Amino acid sequence: MDLQQPRTGAATLVEMLAYGVSHGMRVGWFMSHYLAAARLAPRARWRDAPDPKSLPGSRAILRDLAALLRRDWDNIRAGRYKPPFDLAVNPARALRASARFFADLPAVHLRRRAQETQEIFRSGDPEAAYPRYYLQNFHHQTDGYLSRRSAELYDFQVETLFSGGADAMRRQALVPLGAHLRTLERPRLLDIACGTGRFLAFASDSFADVAVAGIDLSLPYLGQARRLLGRWGGACLVAGNAETLPFADSSLDAVSCTYLFHELPRAVRARITAEMARVLKPGGLLVFLDSIQPGDHPPYDGLVERFPRSLHEPYFADYCAQDLPALFSDAGLSVTLTERAFFSKLLAAKKQ
Ligand SMILES: C[S@@+](CC[C@H](N)C(=O)[O-])C[C@H]1O[C@@H](n2cnc3c(N)ncnc32)[C@H](O)[C@@H]1O
């Protein structure tokens, strides 16, 4: 792999400027969408909502987001991964995405007001073999995970929620992943619940000689991932349930999993963890990224507590209560790294 050479010289200065300008605009763009959405579609106030004084102010959050972006740039400059492939934004595409977001907002708002969360189950195809927990309007999203419209909206909605920091959080998982993959020849990586393929795109771009695969239950999300990953020659994308991975025992060098576990019931988390451990080779690495849990960054505890109430996240509270190192260790995976990155926590764990 040709990375891990610190970037130096005039080219780096140009890249740094491009990164800075692009991310300044990115944060402004997504934060303005967040604020506009909060105004146009305000969330309900809860009687036992946390005291606003216990919540971090927007300045503290912005400072923390700036720290994440500095860390992202430091990793790029140190050659740990490449600059984001989408630094140059296509304005027409950005405006179309914004229009889609605002066109969908009233439906999300009505669902949230009515506490409607089971549309997908009621309208579901009885022949389709999806797990029951999956057939919900997570975050009151339109069509759950089961339409092209939802797949086209998803990345924009997630970036809006994190004011443009979501991809930078995902990229932090590339650091332990790259350090592991660099020690191997033609390694194999599987991304669990790959969604629209953002993490696999960054991994494919940065680690050219890695064979990448992804699995997800959603055909439309896999379609979106296929379109994105085509620019790196494609990935092996499989439609299926991560509770029974269609990969042989001890066949993969690394497994990644980003933003899945907070949307799973506890028993499903345990089954998927056991599957991830089964398919990893001995010495293989799991990189795991998901929401922070209470106590990971006490100033955010009030926000973490509030999150599942205003957005439909039925398993989030239980996720927050779960001891993740113990979950991984029960499956034979020992945690070697735990870090916070803005609203996410990153764990790396080795199969013994
Ligand atoms: C919150 S999204 C995360 C997607 C992506 N990893 C990311 O970083 O944005 C959750 C994803 O998990 C998928 N999913 C949920 N349960 C699954 C399961 N049992 N097997 C495979 N995919 C699943 C959904 O279809 C969706 O794409």
CSV table of N, CA and C in Angstrom, one decimal, residues 14-174:
chain,number,residue,atom,x,y,z
A,14,VAL,N,-1.7,23.2,-1.1
A,14,VAL,CA,-2.9,23.3,-2.0
A,14,VAL,C,-4.0,22.3,-1.4
A,15,GLU,N,-3.6,21.1,-1.1
A,15,GLU,CA,-4.6,20.2,-0.6
A,15,GLU,C,-5.2,20.7,0.8
A,16,MET,N,-4.3,21.2,1.6
A,16,MET,CA,-4.8,21.7,2.9
A,16,MET,C,-5.8,22.8,2.7
A,17,LEU,N,-5.5,23.7,1.7
A,17,LEU,CA,-6.5,24.8,1.4
A,17,LEU,C,-7.8,24.2,0.9
A,18,ALA,N,-7.7,23.3,0.0
A,18,ALA,CA,-8.9,22.7,-0.6
A,18,ALA,C,-9.7,22.0,0.5
A,19,TYR,N,-9.0,21.3,1.4
A,19,TYR,CA,-9.7,20.6,2.5
A,19,TYR,C,-10.4,21.7,3.4
A,20,GLY,N,-9.7,22.7,3.7
A,20,GLY,CA,-10.2,23.8,4.6
A,20,GLY,C,-11.4,24.5,4.0
A,21,VAL,N,-11.3,24.9,2.8
A,21,VAL,CA,-12.4,25.6,2.1
A,21,VAL,C,-13.6,24.6,2.0
A,22,SER,N,-13.3,23.4,1.5
A,22,SER,CA,-14.4,22.5,1.3
A,22,SER,C,-15.2,22.2,2.6
A,23,HIS,N,-14.4,22.0,3.7
A,23,HIS,CA,-15.1,21.6,4.9
A,23,HIS,C,-15.7,22.8,5.6
A,24,GLY,N,-15.1,24.0,5.4
A,24,GLY,CA,-15.8,25.2,5.9
A,24,GLY,C,-17.2,25.3,5.3
A,25,MET,N,-17.2,25.1,3.9
A,25,MET,CA,-18.5,25.2,3.2
A,25,MET,C,-19.4,24.1,3.6
A,26,ARG,N,-18.8,23.0,3.8
A,26,ARG,CA,-19.6,21.8,4.2
A,26,ARG,C,-20.4,22.0,5.5
A,27,VAL,N,-19.6,22.4,6.5
A,27,VAL,CA,-20.2,22.6,7.8
A,27,VAL,C,-21.3,23.7,7.7
A,28,GLY,N,-21.0,24.8,7.0
A,28,GLY,CA,-22.0,25.9,6.9
A,28,GLY,C,-23.3,25.4,6.2
A,29,TRP,N,-23.1,24.6,5.1
A,29,TRP,CA,-24.2,24.0,4.3
A,29,TRP,C,-25.1,23.1,5.2
A,30,PHE,N,-24.4,22.1,5.9
A,30,PHE,CA,-25.3,21.2,6.6
A,30,PHE,C,-25.8,21.8,7.9
A,31,MET,N,-25.0,22.7,8.5
A,31,MET,CA,-25.6,23.3,9.7
A,31,MET,C,-26.8,24.2,9.4
A,32,SER,N,-26.7,24.9,8.2
A,32,SER,CA,-27.8,25.7,7.9
A,32,SER,C,-29.1,24.8,7.6
A,33,HIS,N,-28.9,23.6,7.0
A,33,HIS,CA,-30.0,22.7,6.9
A,33,HIS,C,-30.5,22.3,8.2
A,34,TYR,N,-29.6,22.0,9.1
A,34,TYR,CA,-30.1,21.5,10.5
A,34,TYR,C,-30.9,22.6,11.1
A,35,LEU,N,-30.4,23.9,11.1
A,35,LEU,CA,-31.2,25.0,11.7
A,35,LEU,C,-32.5,25.2,11.0
A,36,ALA,N,-32.5,25.2,9.7
A,36,ALA,CA,-33.7,25.4,8.9
A,36,ALA,C,-34.7,24.3,9.2
A,37,ALA,N,-34.3,23.1,9.3
A,37,ALA,CA,-35.2,22.0,9.6
A,37,ALA,C,-35.7,22.1,11.0
A,38,ALA,N,-34.9,22.5,12.0
A,38,ALA,CA,-35.3,22.7,13.3
A,38,ALA,C,-36.4,23.8,13.4
A,39,ARG,N,-36.3,24.8,12.6
A,39,ARG,CA,-37.3,25.9,12.6
A,39,ARG,C,-38.6,25.4,11.9
A,40,LEU,N,-38.4,24.8,10.7
A,40,LEU,CA,-39.6,24.4,9.9
A,40,LEU,C,-40.3,23.2,10.5
A,41,ALA,N,-39.6,22.4,11.2
A,41,ALA,CA,-40.2,21.1,11.7
A,41,ALA,C,-39.7,20.9,13.1
A,42,PRO,N,-40.1,21.8,14.0
A,42,PRO,CA,-39.6,21.7,15.4
A,42,PRO,C,-39.9,20.4,16.1
A,43,ARG,N,-38.9,19.9,16.9
A,43,ARG,CA,-39.2,18.6,17.6
A,43,ARG,C,-40.0,18.9,18.8
A,44,ALA,N,-40.8,17.9,19.2
A,44,ALA,CA,-41.7,18.0,20.4
A,44,ALA,C,-40.9,18.3,21.6
A,45,ARG,N,-41.5,19.0,22.5
A,45,ARG,CA,-40.8,19.2,23.8
A,45,ARG,C,-41.3,18.2,24.8
A,46,TRP,N,-40.4,17.5,25.5
A,46,TRP,CA,-40.7,16.5,26.5
A,46,TRP,C,-40.8,17.1,27.9
A,47,ARG,N,-41.9,16.6,28.6
A,47,ARG,CA,-42.1,17.1,29.9
A,47,ARG,C,-40.8,16.9,30.8
A,48,ASP,N,-40.2,15.7,30.7
A,48,ASP,CA,-39.1,15.4,31.5
A,48,ASP,C,-37.8,15.6,30.7
A,49,ALA,N,-37.8,16.5,29.7
A,49,ALA,CA,-36.6,16.8,28.9
A,49,ALA,C,-35.5,17.3,29.8
A,50,PRO,N,-34.2,17.0,29.5
A,50,PRO,CA,-33.1,17.5,30.3
A,50,PRO,C,-33.1,19.0,30.4
A,51,ASP,N,-32.7,19.5,31.5
A,51,ASP,CA,-32.6,21.0,31.7
A,51,ASP,C,-31.6,21.5,30.6
A,52,PRO,N,-32.1,22.5,29.8
A,52,PRO,CA,-31.2,23.0,28.7
A,52,PRO,C,-29.8,23.4,29.2
A,53,LYS,N,-29.8,23.8,30.5
A,53,LYS,CA,-28.4,24.2,31.0
A,53,LYS,C,-27.5,23.0,31.0
A,54,SER,N,-28.1,21.8,31.0
A,54,SER,CA,-27.2,20.6,31.1
A,54,SER,C,-26.7,20.2,29.7
A,55,LEU,N,-27.2,20.9,28.7
A,55,LEU,CA,-26.8,20.6,27.3
A,55,LEU,C,-25.6,21.4,26.9
A,56,PRO,N,-24.7,20.9,26.0
A,56,PRO,CA,-23.6,21.7,25.6
A,56,PRO,C,-24.1,22.8,24.7
A,57,GLY,N,-23.5,24.0,24.7
A,57,GLY,CA,-23.9,25.1,23.8
A,57,GLY,C,-23.4,24.8,22.4
A,58,SER,N,-23.9,25.6,21.5
A,58,SER,CA,-23.5,25.3,20.1
A,58,SER,C,-22.0,25.7,19.8
A,59,ARG,N,-21.5,26.6,20.6
A,59,ARG,CA,-20.1,26.9,20.5
A,59,ARG,C,-19.2,25.7,20.8
A,60,ALA,N,-19.6,25.1,21.9
A,60,ALA,CA,-18.7,23.9,22.4
A,60,ALA,C,-18.8,22.8,21.3
A,61,ILE,N,-20.0,22.6,20.7
A,61,ILE,CA,-20.2,21.6,19.7
A,61,ILE,C,-19.3,22.0,18.5
A,62,LEU,N,-19.4,23.2,18.1
A,62,LEU,CA,-18.6,23.7,16.9
A,62,LEU,C,-17.1,23.5,17.2
A,63,ARG,N,-16.7,23.8,18.4
A,63,ARG,CA,-15.2,23.6,18.7
A,63,ARG,C,-14.8,22.2,18.6
A,64,ASP,N,-15.7,21.3,19.0
A,64,ASP,CA,-15.5,19.9,19.0
A,64,ASP,C,-15.5,19.4,17.5
A,65,LEU,N,-16.4,19.9,16.7
A,65,LEU,CA,-16.4,19.6,15.3
A,65,LEU,C,-15.1,20.0,14.6
A,66,ALA,N,-14.7,21.2,15.0
A,66,ALA,CA,-13.4,21.7,14.4
A,66,ALA,C,-12.2,20.8,14.8
A,67,ALA,N,-12.3,20.3,16.0
A,67,ALA,CA,-11.2,19.4,16.5
A,67,ALA,C,-11.2,18.1,15.7
A,68,LEU,N,-12.4,17.6,15.4
A,68,LEU,CA,-12.6,16.4,14.5
A,68,LEU,C,-12.0,16.7,13.1
A,69,LEU,N,-12.3,17.8,12.6
A,69,LEU,CA,-11.8,18.1,11.2
A,69,LEU,C,-10.3,18.3,11.2
A,70,ARG,N,-9.7,18.9,12.3
A,70,ARG,CA,-8.3,19.0,12.4
A,70,ARG,C,-7.6,17.6,12.5
A,71,ARG,N,-8.3,16.7,13.2
A,71,ARG,CA,-7.7,15.4,13.4
A,71,ARG,C,-7.8,14.6,12.0
A,72,ASP,N,-8.9,14.9,11.3
A,72,ASP,CA,-9.1,14.3,10.0
A,72,ASP,C,-7.9,14.8,9.1
A,73,TRP,N,-7.7,16.1,9.1
A,73,TRP,CA,-6.6,16.6,8.2
A,73,TRP,C,-5.3,16.0,8.6
A,74,ASP,N,-5.0,16.0,10.0
A,74,ASP,CA,-3.7,15.4,10.4
A,74,ASP,C,-3.5,14.0,9.9
A,75,ASN,N,-4.6,13.2,9.9
A,75,ASN,CA,-4.5,11.8,9.4
A,75,ASN,C,-4.1,11.8,7.9
A,76,ILE,N,-4.8,12.8,7.2
A,76,ILE,CA,-4.5,12.8,5.7
A,76,ILE,C,-3.1,13.2,5.5
A,77,ARG,N,-2.6,14.3,6.3
A,77,ARG,CA,-1.3,14.8,6.1
A,77,ARG,C,-0.2,13.7,6.4
A,78,ALA,N,-0.5,12.9,7.4
A,78,ALA,CA,0.4,11.9,7.8
A,78,ALA,C,0.3,10.7,6.9
A,79,GLY,N,-0.5,10.7,5.9
A,79,GLY,CA,-0.6,9.6,4.9
A,79,GLY,C,-1.4,8.4,5.4
A,80,ARG,N,-2.2,8.6,6.5
A,80,ARG,CA,-2.9,7.4,7.0
A,80,ARG,C,-4.1,7.1,6.1
A,81,TYR,N,-4.7,8.0,5.4
A,81,TYR,CA,-5.7,7.8,4.4
A,81,TYR,C,-5.7,9.0,3.5
A,82,LYS,N,-6.4,8.9,2.4
A,82,LYS,CA,-6.4,9.9,1.3
A,82,LYS,C,-7.4,11.1,1.7
A,83,PRO,N,-7.1,12.2,1.1
A,83,PRO,CA,-8.1,13.3,1.2
A,83,PRO,C,-9.5,12.8,0.7
A,84,PRO,N,-10.6,13.3,1.2
A,84,PRO,CA,-11.9,12.8,0.7
A,84,PRO,C,-12.0,13.0,-0.8
A,85,PHE,N,-12.5,11.9,-1.5
A,85,PHE,CA,-12.6,12.0,-2.9
A,85,PHE,C,-13.7,13.0,-3.4
A,86,ASP,N,-14.5,13.5,-2.5
A,86,ASP,CA,-15.6,14.4,-2.9
A,86,ASP,C,-15.4,15.8,-2.4
A,87,LEU,N,-14.1,16.2,-2.3
A,87,LEU,CA,-13.8,17.6,-1.8
A,87,LEU,C,-14.4,18.6,-2.7
A,88,ALA,N,-14.4,18.4,-4.1
A,88,ALA,CA,-15.0,19.3,-5.0
A,88,ALA,C,-16.5,19.0,-5.2
A,89,VAL,N,-17.3,19.9,-4.8
A,89,VAL,CA,-18.7,19.6,-4.8
A,89,VAL,C,-19.3,20.1,-6.1
A,90,ASN,N,-20.3,19.3,-6.6
A,90,ASN,CA,-21.0,19.6,-7.8
A,90,ASN,C,-22.2,20.5,-7.3
A,91,PRO,N,-22.3,21.8,-7.6
A,91,PRO,CA,-23.3,22.6,-7.0
A,91,PRO,C,-24.7,22.2,-7.5
A,92,ALA,N,-24.9,21.7,-8.7
A,92,ALA,CA,-26.2,21.3,-9.2
A,92,ALA,C,-26.7,20.1,-8.3
A,93,ARG,N,-25.7,19.1,-8.1
A,93,ARG,CA,-26.1,17.9,-7.3
A,93,ARG,C,-26.4,18.3,-5.9
A,94,ALA,N,-25.6,19.3,-5.3
A,94,ALA,CA,-25.9,19.7,-3.9
A,94,ALA,C,-27.3,20.3,-3.8
A,95,LEU,N,-27.6,21.1,-4.8
A,95,LEU,CA,-29.0,21.8,-4.8
A,95,LEU,C,-30.1,20.8,-4.9
A,96,ARG,N,-29.9,19.8,-5.8
A,96,ARG,CA,-30.9,18.7,-5.9
A,96,ARG,C,-31.1,18.0,-4.6
A,97,ALA,N,-30.0,17.7,-3.9
A,97,ALA,CA,-30.1,16.9,-2.7
A,97,ALA,C,-30.8,17.8,-1.6
A,98,SER,N,-30.5,19.1,-1.6
A,98,SER,CA,-31.1,20.0,-0.7
A,98,SER,C,-32.7,20.0,-0.9
A,99,ALA,N,-33.0,20.1,-2.2
A,99,ALA,CA,-34.5,20.1,-2.6
A,99,ALA,C,-35.1,18.8,-2.1
A,100,ARG,N,-34.5,17.7,-2.3
A,100,ARG,CA,-35.1,16.4,-1.9
A,100,ARG,C,-35.3,16.4,-0.4
A,101,PHE,N,-34.3,16.9,0.4
A,101,PHE,CA,-34.3,17.0,1.8
A,101,PHE,C,-35.5,17.8,2.3
A,102,PHE,N,-35.7,19.0,1.7
A,102,PHE,CA,-36.8,19.8,2.1
A,102,PHE,C,-38.2,19.3,1.7
A,103,ALA,N,-38.2,18.6,0.5
A,103,ALA,CA,-39.4,18.1,0.0
A,103,ALA,C,-39.9,17.0,1.0
A,104,ASP,N,-39.0,16.2,1.6
A,104,ASP,CA,-39.3,15.1,2.4
A,104,ASP,C,-39.6,15.5,3.9
A,105,LEU,N,-39.2,16.7,4.2
A,105,LEU,CA,-39.2,17.2,5.6
A,105,LEU,C,-40.7,17.1,6.2
A,106,PRO,N,-41.7,17.7,5.5
A,106,PRO,CA,-43.0,17.6,6.0
A,106,PRO,C,-43.5,16.2,6.4
A,107,ALA,N,-43.2,15.2,5.6
A,107,ALA,CA,-43.6,13.9,5.9
A,107,ALA,C,-42.9,13.4,7.2
A,108,VAL,N,-41.6,13.7,7.3
A,108,VAL,CA,-40.9,13.3,8.5
A,108,VAL,C,-41.5,13.9,9.7
A,109,HIS,N,-41.8,15.2,9.6
A,109,HIS,CA,-42.4,16.0,10.7
A,109,HIS,C,-43.8,15.4,11.1
A,110,LEU,N,-44.6,15.1,10.1
A,110,LEU,CA,-46.0,14.6,10.5
A,110,LEU,C,-45.8,13.2,11.2
A,111,ARG,N,-44.9,12.4,10.7
A,111,ARG,CA,-44.7,11.1,11.3
A,111,ARG,C,-44.2,11.3,12.8
A,112,ARG,N,-43.3,12.3,13.0
A,112,ARG,CA,-42.8,12.5,14.3
A,112,ARG,C,-43.9,13.0,15.2
A,113,ARG,N,-44.7,14.0,14.7
A,113,ARG,CA,-45.8,14.5,15.5
A,113,ARG,C,-46.8,13.4,15.9
A,114,ALA,N,-47.1,12.5,15.0
A,114,ALA,CA,-48.1,11.5,15.2
A,114,ALA,C,-47.4,10.3,15.9
A,115,GLN,N,-46.1,10.4,16.2
A,115,GLN,CA,-45.4,9.2,16.7
A,115,GLN,C,-45.6,8.0,15.9
A,116,GLU,N,-45.6,8.2,14.6
A,116,GLU,CA,-45.9,7.1,13.7
A,116,GLU,C,-44.5,6.4,13.3
A,117,THR,N,-44.4,5.2,13.7
A,117,THR,CA,-43.1,4.5,13.5
A,117,THR,C,-43.2,3.1,12.8
A,118,GLN,N,-44.5,2.7,12.5
A,118,GLN,CA,-44.6,1.3,12.1
A,118,GLN,C,-45.2,1.2,10.7
A,119,GLU,N,-45.1,2.3,9.9
A,119,GLU,CA,-45.7,2.3,8.5
A,119,GLU,C,-45.1,1.1,7.7
A,120,ILE,N,-43.8,0.9,7.9
A,120,ILE,CA,-43.1,-0.1,7.0
A,120,ILE,C,-43.6,-1.5,7.3
A,121,PHE,N,-43.8,-1.8,8.6
A,121,PHE,CA,-44.3,-3.1,9.0
A,121,PHE,C,-45.7,-3.3,8.4
A,122,ARG,N,-46.6,-2.2,8.5
A,122,ARG,CA,-48.0,-2.4,8.1
A,122,ARG,C,-48.0,-2.5,6.6
A,123,SER,N,-47.2,-1.8,5.9
A,123,SER,CA,-47.2,-1.8,4.4
A,123,SER,C,-46.3,-2.9,3.8
A,124,GLY,N,-45.7,-3.6,4.7
A,124,GLY,CA,-44.6,-4.6,4.3
A,124,GLY,C,-45.1,-5.7,3.4
A,125,ASP,N,-44.2,-6.2,2.6
A,125,ASP,CA,-44.5,-7.3,1.7
A,125,ASP,C,-44.4,-8.6,2.6
A,126,PRO,N,-45.5,-9.3,2.8
A,126,PRO,CA,-45.4,-10.4,3.7
A,126,PRO,C,-44.5,-11.5,3.2
A,127,GLU,N,-44.1,-11.5,1.9
A,127,GLU,CA,-43.2,-12.5,1.4
A,127,GLU,C,-41.8,-12.1,1.7
A,128,ALA,N,-41.5,-10.9,1.9
A,128,ALA,CA,-40.1,-10.4,2.1
A,128,ALA,C,-39.6,-10.8,3.5
A,129,ALA,N,-38.5,-11.4,3.5
A,129,ALA,CA,-38.0,-12.0,4.8
A,129,ALA,C,-37.1,-11.0,5.5
A,130,TYR,N,-37.7,-10.0,6.0
A,130,TYR,CA,-36.9,-9.0,6.8
A,130,TYR,C,-37.2,-9.3,8.3
A,131,PRO,N,-36.2,-9.1,9.1
A,131,PRO,CA,-36.5,-9.2,10.6
A,131,PRO,C,-37.5,-8.1,11.0
A,132,ARG,N,-38.3,-8.5,12.0
A,132,ARG,CA,-39.3,-7.6,12.5
A,132,ARG,C,-38.8,-6.2,12.9
A,133,TYR,N,-37.7,-6.2,13.6
A,133,TYR,CA,-37.1,-5.0,14.2
A,133,TYR,C,-36.8,-4.0,13.1
A,134,TYR,N,-36.5,-4.5,11.9
A,134,TYR,CA,-36.0,-3.7,10.8
A,134,TYR,C,-37.1,-2.9,10.1
A,135,LEU,N,-38.4,-3.5,10.3
A,135,LEU,CA,-39.5,-2.9,9.5
A,135,LEU,C,-40.1,-1.7,10.3
A,136,GLN,N,-39.3,-0.7,10.5
A,136,GLN,CA,-39.8,0.5,11.2
A,136,GLN,C,-39.3,1.7,10.5
A,137,ASN,N,-39.9,2.9,10.9
A,137,ASN,CA,-39.4,4.1,10.3
A,137,ASN,C,-38.3,4.7,11.3
A,138,PHE,N,-37.1,4.1,11.2
A,138,PHE,CA,-36.1,4.6,12.1
A,138,PHE,C,-35.9,6.1,11.8
A,139,HIS,N,-35.7,6.9,12.8
A,139,HIS,CA,-35.6,8.4,12.7
A,139,HIS,C,-36.8,8.9,11.9
A,140,HIS,N,-38.0,8.3,11.9
A,140,HIS,CA,-39.2,8.7,11.2
A,140,HIS,C,-38.9,8.8,9.7
A,141,GLN,N,-37.9,8.1,9.2
A,141,GLN,CA,-37.6,8.3,7.8
A,141,GLN,C,-38.7,7.8,6.9
A,142,THR,N,-38.8,8.4,5.7
A,142,THR,CA,-39.8,7.9,4.7
A,142,THR,C,-39.4,6.6,4.1
A,143,ASP,N,-40.2,5.6,4.1
A,143,ASP,CA,-40.0,4.3,3.5
A,143,ASP,C,-39.0,3.4,4.3
A,144,GLY,N,-38.6,3.8,5.5
A,144,GLY,CA,-37.6,3.0,6.3
A,144,GLY,C,-36.3,3.0,5.4
A,145,TYR,N,-35.8,1.8,5.3
A,145,TYR,CA,-34.6,1.6,4.5
A,145,TYR,C,-34.9,1.0,3.1
A,146,LEU,N,-36.2,1.0,2.8
A,146,LEU,CA,-36.6,0.1,1.7
A,146,LEU,C,-37.1,0.8,0.4
A,147,SER,N,-36.5,2.0,0.1
A,147,SER,CA,-36.8,2.6,-1.2
A,147,SER,C,-35.6,3.3,-1.7
A,148,ARG,N,-35.6,3.5,-3.0
A,148,ARG,CA,-34.5,4.3,-3.6
A,148,ARG,C,-34.6,5.8,-3.1
A,149,ARG,N,-35.8,6.3,-2.9
A,149,ARG,CA,-35.9,7.6,-2.4
A,149,ARG,C,-35.2,7.8,-1.0
A,150,SER,N,-35.4,6.8,-0.1
A,150,SER,CA,-34.8,6.8,1.2
A,150,SER,C,-33.2,6.7,1.0
A,151,ALA,N,-32.8,5.8,0.1
A,151,ALA,CA,-31.4,5.6,-0.1
A,151,ALA,C,-30.7,6.9,-0.6
A,152,GLU,N,-31.5,7.7,-1.5
A,152,GLU,CA,-30.9,8.9,-2.0
A,152,GLU,C,-30.8,10.0,-0.9
A,153,LEU,N,-31.7,9.9,0.1
A,153,LEU,CA,-31.8,11.0,1.1
A,153,LEU,C,-30.8,10.7,2.2
A,154,TYR,N,-30.5,9.5,2.5
A,154,TYR,CA,-29.9,9.0,3.7
A,154,TYR,C,-28.6,9.8,4.1
A,155,ASP,N,-27.7,9.9,3.1
A,155,ASP,CA,-26.4,10.5,3.4
A,155,ASP,C,-26.5,12.0,3.8
A,156,PHE,N,-27.4,12.6,3.1
A,156,PHE,CA,-27.7,14.1,3.3
A,156,PHE,C,-28.3,14.3,4.7
A,157,GLN,N,-29.2,13.4,5.1
A,157,GLN,CA,-29.9,13.5,6.4
A,157,GLN,C,-28.8,13.3,7.5
A,158,VAL,N,-28.0,12.3,7.3
A,158,VAL,CA,-27.0,12.0,8.4
A,158,VAL,C,-26.0,13.1,8.5
A,159,GLU,N,-25.5,13.7,7.4
A,159,GLU,CA,-24.6,14.8,7.4
A,159,GLU,C,-25.3,16.0,8.1
A,160,THR,N,-26.6,16.2,7.8
A,160,THR,CA,-27.3,17.3,8.4
A,160,THR,C,-27.3,17.2,9.9
A,161,LEU,N,-27.6,15.9,10.4
A,161,LEU,CA,-27.7,15.7,11.8
A,161,LEU,C,-26.4,16.0,12.5
A,162,PHE,N,-25.2,15.7,11.8
A,162,PHE,CA,-23.9,15.9,12.4
A,162,PHE,C,-23.2,17.2,11.9
A,163,SER,N,-24.0,18.1,11.3
A,163,SER,CA,-23.4,19.4,10.8
A,163,SER,C,-22.2,19.2,9.9
A,164,GLY,N,-22.3,18.1,9.1
A,164,GLY,CA,-21.2,17.9,8.1
A,164,GLY,C,-20.0,17.1,8.6
A,165,GLY,N,-20.2,16.5,9.8
A,165,GLY,CA,-19.1,15.8,10.4
A,165,GLY,C,-19.2,14.2,10.3
A,166,ALA,N,-20.2,13.7,9.6
A,166,ALA,CA,-20.4,12.3,9.6
A,166,ALA,C,-19.3,11.5,8.9
A,167,ASP,N,-19.0,12.0,7.7
A,167,ASP,CA,-17.9,11.3,7.0
A,167,ASP,C,-16.6,11.3,7.7
A,168,ALA,N,-16.3,12.5,8.3
A,168,ALA,CA,-15.0,12.6,9.0
A,168,ALA,C,-15.0,11.7,10.2
A,169,MET,N,-16.1,11.5,10.8
A,169,MET,CA,-16.1,10.5,11.9
A,169,MET,C,-15.9,9.1,11.4
A,170,ARG,N,-16.6,8.8,10.2
A,170,ARG,CA,-16.3,7.4,9.7
A,170,ARG,C,-14.9,7.2,9.3
A,171,ARG,N,-14.2,8.3,8.8
A,171,ARG,CA,-12.8,8.1,8.4
A,171,ARG,C,-11.9,7.8,9.5
A,172,GLN,N,-12.3,8.1,10.8
A,172,GLN,CA,-11.4,7.8,11.9
A,172,GLN,C,-11.1,6.3,12.0
A,173,ALA,N,-12.1,5.5,11.5
A,173,ALA,CA,-12.0,4.0,11.6
A,173,ALA,C,-11.0,3.5,10.6
A,174,LEU,N,-10.6,4.4,9.6
A,174,LEU,CA,-9.6,4.0,8.7
A,174,LEU,C,-8.2,3.9,9.3
